[in-house]
JSON list of C-alpha atoms in Angstrom, two decimals:
[
{"chain": "A", "resi": 1, "resn": "MET", "atom": "CA", "xyz": [-12.26, 197.51, 0.88]},
{"chain": "A", "resi": 2, "resn": "LEU", "atom": "CA", "xyz": [-11.11, 197.76, -2.63]},
{"chain": "A", "resi": 3, "resn": "LEU", "atom": "CA", "xyz": [-8.00, 195.56, -1.87]},
{"chain": "A", "resi": 4, "resn": "ILE", "atom": "CA", "xyz": [-10.17, 192.93, -0.44]},
{"chain": "A", "resi": 5, "resn": "GLU", "atom": "CA", "xyz": [-12.32, 193.04, -3.60]},
{"chain": "A", "resi": 6, "resn": "ALA", "atom": "CA", "xyz": [-9.18, 192.78, -5.96]},
{"chain": "A", "resi": 7, "resn": "LEU", "atom": "CA", "xyz": [-7.49, 190.02, -4.05]},
{"chain": "A", "resi": 8, "resn": "GLY", "atom": "CA", "xyz": [-10.81, 188.10, -3.48]},
{"chain": "A", "resi": 9, "resn": "SER", "atom": "CA", "xyz": [-11.59, 188.51, -7.34]},
{"chain": "A", "resi": 10, "resn": "ALA", "atom": "CA", "xyz": [-8.24, 187.06, -8.18]},
{"chain": "A", "resi": 11, "resn": "LEU", "atom": "CA", "xyz": [-8.39, 184.21, -6.10]},
{"chain": "A", "resi": 12, "resn": "LEU", "atom": "CA", "xyz": [-11.81, 183.30, -7.49]},
{"chain": "A", "resi": 13, "resn": "GLY", "atom": "CA", "xyz": [-10.70, 183.88, -11.15]},
{"chain": "A", "resi": 14, "resn": "LEU", "atom": "CA", "xyz": [-7.76, 181.69, -10.34]},
{"chain": "A", "resi": 15, "resn": "ALA", "atom": "CA", "xyz": [-9.93, 178.92, -8.89]},
{"chain": "A", "resi": 16, "resn": "LEU", "atom": "CA", "xyz": [-12.19, 179.13, -11.69]},
{"chain": "A", "resi": 17, "resn": "SER", "atom": "CA", "xyz": [-9.70, 178.84, -14.24]},
{"chain": "A", "resi": 18, "resn": "GLY", "atom": "CA", "xyz": [-7.82, 176.11, -12.54]},
{"chain": "A", "resi": 19, "resn": "ALA", "atom": "CA", "xyz": [-10.98, 174.05, -12.37]},
{"chain": "A", "resi": 20, "resn": "ALA", "atom": "CA", "xyz": [-11.38, 174.80, -16.17]},
{"chain": "A", "resi": 21, "resn": "VAL", "atom": "CA", "xyz": [-7.91, 173.46, -17.01]},
{"chain": "A", "resi": 22, "resn": "ARG", "atom": "CA", "xyz": [-8.33, 170.40, -14.66]},
{"chain": "A", "resi": 23, "resn": "VAL", "atom": "CA", "xyz": [-11.78, 169.38, -16.44]},
{"chain": "A", "resi": 24, "resn": "LEU", "atom": "CA", "xyz": [-11.49, 170.77, -19.97]},
{"chain": "A", "resi": 25, "resn": "ALA", "atom": "CA", "xyz": [-7.69, 170.45, -20.59]},
{"chain": "A", "resi": 26, "resn": "LYS", "atom": "CA", "xyz": [-8.13, 168.98, -24.05]},
{"chain": "A", "resi": 27, "resn": "ARG", "atom": "CA", "xyz": [-10.37, 171.73, -25.22]},
{"chain": "A", "resi": 28, "resn": "LEU", "atom": "CA", "xyz": [-8.22, 174.72, -23.92]},
{"chain": "A", "resi": 29, "resn": "PRO", "atom": "CA", "xyz": [-5.01, 176.36, -25.01]},
{"chain": "A", "resi": 30, "resn": "SER", "atom": "CA", "xyz": [-1.96, 176.23, -22.82]},
{"chain": "A", "resi": 31, "resn": "PRO", "atom": "CA", "xyz": [-2.58, 176.38, -19.03]},
{"chain": "A", "resi": 32, "resn": "GLY", "atom": "CA", "xyz": [-0.62, 179.56, -18.59]},
{"chain": "A", "resi": 33, "resn": "VAL", "atom": "CA", "xyz": [-2.95, 181.33, -20.99]},
{"chain": "A", "resi": 34, "resn": "VAL", "atom": "CA", "xyz": [-6.07, 179.92, -19.27]},
{"chain": "A", "resi": 35, "resn": "LEU", "atom": "CA", "xyz": [-4.80, 180.88, -15.85]},
{"chain": "A", "resi": 36, "resn": "VAL", "atom": "CA", "xyz": [-4.01, 184.42, -16.76]},
{"chain": "A", "resi": 37, "resn": "SER", "atom": "CA", "xyz": [-7.21, 184.94, -18.96]},
{"chain": "A", "resi": 38, "resn": "GLY", "atom": "CA", "xyz": [-9.26, 183.69, -15.78]},
{"chain": "A", "resi": 39, "resn": "VAL", "atom": "CA", "xyz": [-7.51, 186.04, -13.36]},
{"chain": "A", "resi": 40, "resn": "LEU", "atom": "CA", "xyz": [-7.67, 189.31, -15.57]},
{"chain": "A", "resi": 41, "resn": "GLY", "atom": "CA", "xyz": [-11.24, 188.61, -16.60]},
{"chain": "A", "resi": 42, "resn": "ALA", "atom": "CA", "xyz": [-12.41, 188.19, -12.67]},
{"chain": "A", "resi": 43, "resn": "LEU", "atom": "CA", "xyz": [-10.39, 191.61, -12.06]},
{"chain": "A", "resi": 44, "resn": "PHE", "atom": "CA", "xyz": [-12.15, 193.28, -14.98]},
{"chain": "A", "resi": 45, "resn": "GLY", "atom": "CA", "xyz": [-15.55, 191.85, -13.65]},
{"chain": "A", "resi": 46, "resn": "ALA", "atom": "CA", "xyz": [-14.82, 193.13, -10.21]},
{"chain": "A", "resi": 47, "resn": "TYR", "atom": "CA", "xyz": [-14.19, 196.57, -11.61]},
{"chain": "A", "resi": 48, "resn": "LEU", "atom": "CA", "xyz": [-16.98, 196.57, -13.95]},
{"chain": "A", "resi": 49, "resn": "THR", "atom": "CA", "xyz": [-19.46, 195.65, -10.91]},
{"chain": "A", "resi": 50, "resn": "HIS", "atom": "CA", "xyz": [-17.86, 198.15, -8.41]},
{"chain": "A", "resi": 51, "resn": "THR", "atom": "CA", "xyz": [-18.18, 200.91, -11.08]},
{"chain": "A", "resi": 52, "resn": "ALA", "atom": "CA", "xyz": [-21.91, 199.75, -11.98]},
{"chain": "A", "resi": 53, "resn": "LEU", "atom": "CA", "xyz": [-22.97, 199.75, -8.36]},
{"chain": "A", "resi": 54, "resn": "GLY", "atom": "CA", "xyz": [-21.46, 203.25, -7.76]},
{"chain": "A", "resi": 55, "resn": "PRO", "atom": "CA", "xyz": [-19.40, 204.99, -5.12]},
{"chain": "A", "resi": 56, "resn": "GLY", "atom": "CA", "xyz": [-21.93, 204.40, -1.73]},
{"chain": "A", "resi": 57, "resn": "HIS", "atom": "CA", "xyz": [-22.50, 200.71, -2.15]},
{"chain": "A", "resi": 58, "resn": "ASN", "atom": "CA", "xyz": [-19.90, 198.38, -0.42]},
{"chain": "A", "resi": 59, "resn": "ASN", "atom": "CA", "xyz": [-21.57, 195.20, -1.71]},
{"chain": "A", "resi": 60, "resn": "LEU", "atom": "CA", "xyz": [-18.75, 192.67, -1.65]},
{"chain": "A", "resi": 61, "resn": "PRO", "atom": "CA", "xyz": [-20.84, 189.51, -2.66]},
{"chain": "A", "resi": 62, "resn": "ALA", "atom": "CA", "xyz": [-22.29, 191.20, -5.71]},
{"chain": "A", "resi": 63, "resn": "VAL", "atom": "CA", "xyz": [-18.69, 192.17, -6.85]},
{"chain": "A", "resi": 64, "resn": "PHE", "atom": "CA", "xyz": [-17.49, 188.71, -6.38]},
{"chain": "A", "resi": 65, "resn": "VAL", "atom": "CA", "xyz": [-20.55, 187.36, -8.35]},
{"chain": "A", "resi": 66, "resn": "GLY", "atom": "CA", "xyz": [-19.78, 189.91, -11.15]},
{"chain": "A", "resi": 67, "resn": "ALA", "atom": "CA", "xyz": [-16.04, 188.83, -11.12]},
{"chain": "A", "resi": 68, "resn": "VAL", "atom": "CA", "xyz": [-17.00, 185.24, -11.45]},
{"chain": "A", "resi": 69, "resn": "LEU", "atom": "CA", "xyz": [-19.38, 185.68, -14.23]},
{"chain": "A", "resi": 70, "resn": "VAL", "atom": "CA", "xyz": [-16.90, 187.78, -16.32]},
{"chain": "A", "resi": 71, "resn": "SER", "atom": "CA", "xyz": [-14.24, 185.38, -15.81]},
{"chain": "A", "resi": 72, "resn": "ALA", "atom": "CA", "xyz": [-16.63, 182.44, -16.76]},
{"chain": "A", "resi": 73, "resn": "VAL", "atom": "CA", "xyz": [-17.36, 184.43, -20.09]},
{"chain": "A", "resi": 74, "resn": "VAL", "atom": "CA", "xyz": [-13.70, 184.92, -20.93]},
{"chain": "A", "resi": 75, "resn": "LEU", "atom": "CA", "xyz": [-12.94, 181.17, -20.27]},
{"chain": "A", "resi": 76, "resn": "SER", "atom": "CA", "xyz": [-15.65, 180.13, -22.41]},
{"chain": "A", "resi": 77, "resn": "LEU", "atom": "CA", "xyz": [-14.22, 182.24, -25.25]},
{"chain": "A", "resi": 78, "resn": "LEU", "atom": "CA", "xyz": [-11.07, 180.25, -25.09]},
{"chain": "A", "resi": 79, "resn": "LEU", "atom": "CA", "xyz": [-13.03, 176.89, -25.61]},
{"chain": "A", "resi": 80, "resn": "ARG", "atom": "CA", "xyz": [-12.30, 174.91, -28.94]},
{"chain": "A", "resi": 81, "resn": "PRO", "atom": "CA", "xyz": [-14.67, 172.55, -30.37]},
{"chain": "A", "resi": 82, "resn": "SER", "atom": "CA", "xyz": [-14.32, 169.04, -29.29]},
{"chain": "A", "resi": 83, "resn": "ALA", "atom": "CA", "xyz": [-12.47, 166.44, -31.39]},
{"chain": "A", "resi": 84, "resn": "GLY", "atom": "CA", "xyz": [-15.49, 164.31, -32.27]},
{"chain": "A", "resi": 85, "resn": "PRO", "atom": "CA", "xyz": [-16.67, 162.82, -35.58]},
{"chain": "A", "resi": 86, "resn": "ALA", "atom": "CA", "xyz": [-16.97, 165.38, -38.20]},
{"chain": "A", "resi": 87, "resn": "ARG", "atom": "CA", "xyz": [-20.63, 166.78, -38.56]},
{"chain": "A", "resi": 88, "resn": "ARG", "atom": "CA", "xyz": [-22.21, 168.36, -41.32]},
{"chain": "A", "resi": 89, "resn": "ALA", "atom": "CA", "xyz": [-23.86, 171.74, -40.93]},
{"chain": "A", "resi": 90, "resn": "PRO", "atom": "CA", "xyz": [-27.57, 171.44, -40.51]},
{"chain": "A", "resi": 91, "resn": "PHE", "atom": "CA", "xyz": [-29.70, 172.76, -43.43]},
{"chain": "A", "resi": 92, "resn": "SER", "atom": "CA", "xyz": [-26.91, 172.52, -45.93]},
{"chain": "A", "resi": 93, "resn": "LEU", "atom": "CA", "xyz": [-27.64, 171.57, -49.40]},
{"chain": "A", "resi": 94, "resn": "PRO", "atom": "CA", "xyz": [-25.22, 169.16, -51.21]},
{"chain": "A", "resi": 95, "resn": "SER", "atom": "CA", "xyz": [-23.03, 170.58, -53.75]},
{"chain": "A", "resi": 96, "resn": "GLN", "atom": "CA", "xyz": [-23.31, 169.94, -57.46]},
{"chain": "A", "resi": 97, "resn": "GLY", "atom": "CA", "xyz": [-19.59, 170.49, -58.13]}
]
């Protein structure tokens, strides 16, 4: 059962990171970094969820949900700001310099 959780989580992480590379390519670093980060995040999420549920629970959908959530969080940390027009910080005072 643990092998199915690991392989399924890795595939889900790969699919999520592949979709992120396809949709948000301009705001992410190199595709290799994104793909590896997505897979490793999903594997860590599966491990974390499996450990949190305990030894008597073989709940495969819950492990997959945990894997996808942690992978999405890891991928969101890789996002860079969009290259739009420069914005001023809200509530900033003009400098007198």
